[in-house]
Coordinates of C-alpha atoms in Angstrom, one line a residue:
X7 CA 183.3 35.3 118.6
X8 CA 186.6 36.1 116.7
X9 CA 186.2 32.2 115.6
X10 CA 182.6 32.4 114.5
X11 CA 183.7 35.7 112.5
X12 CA 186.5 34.1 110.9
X13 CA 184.4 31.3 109.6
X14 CA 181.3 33.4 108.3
X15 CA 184.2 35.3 106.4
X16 CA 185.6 32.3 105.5
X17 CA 182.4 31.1 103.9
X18 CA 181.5 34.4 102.2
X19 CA 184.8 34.3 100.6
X20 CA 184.1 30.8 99.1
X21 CA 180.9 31.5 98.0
X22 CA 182.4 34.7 95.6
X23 CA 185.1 32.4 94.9
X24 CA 182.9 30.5 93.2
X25 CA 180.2 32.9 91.8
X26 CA 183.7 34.5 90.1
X27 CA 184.6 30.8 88.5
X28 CA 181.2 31.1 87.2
X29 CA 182.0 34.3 85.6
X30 CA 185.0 33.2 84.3
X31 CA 182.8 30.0 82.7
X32 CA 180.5 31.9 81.7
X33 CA 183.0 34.1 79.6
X34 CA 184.7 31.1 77.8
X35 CA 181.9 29.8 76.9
X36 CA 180.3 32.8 75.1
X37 CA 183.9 33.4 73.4
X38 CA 184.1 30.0 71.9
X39 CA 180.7 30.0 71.2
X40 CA 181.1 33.5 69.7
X41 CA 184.4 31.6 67.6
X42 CA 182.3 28.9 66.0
X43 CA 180.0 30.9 65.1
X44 CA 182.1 33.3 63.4
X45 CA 183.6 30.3 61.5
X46 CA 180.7 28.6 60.5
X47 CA 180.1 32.3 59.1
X48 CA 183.4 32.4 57.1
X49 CA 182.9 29.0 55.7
X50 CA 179.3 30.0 54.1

């Protein structure tokens, strides 16, 4: 039982592990896209 718990946790924790790598992607990408923007802008 304690095994089977361990593992369900195990697998929850993996799954926000990556949801929260998304985020972070997610982020970077709207900054940089955000940057170039904001560059092309300047150079106009």
């Amino acid at each position: 039982n304690v095994k089977r718990l361990a593992s369900l946790w195990h697998h929850q924790g993996s799954a926000w592990s990556r949801e929260q790598q998304l985020t972070v992607h997610l982020d970077f990408f709207n900054s940089k896209f955000h940057s170039t923007i904001q560059s092309k802008r300047t150079q106009m």
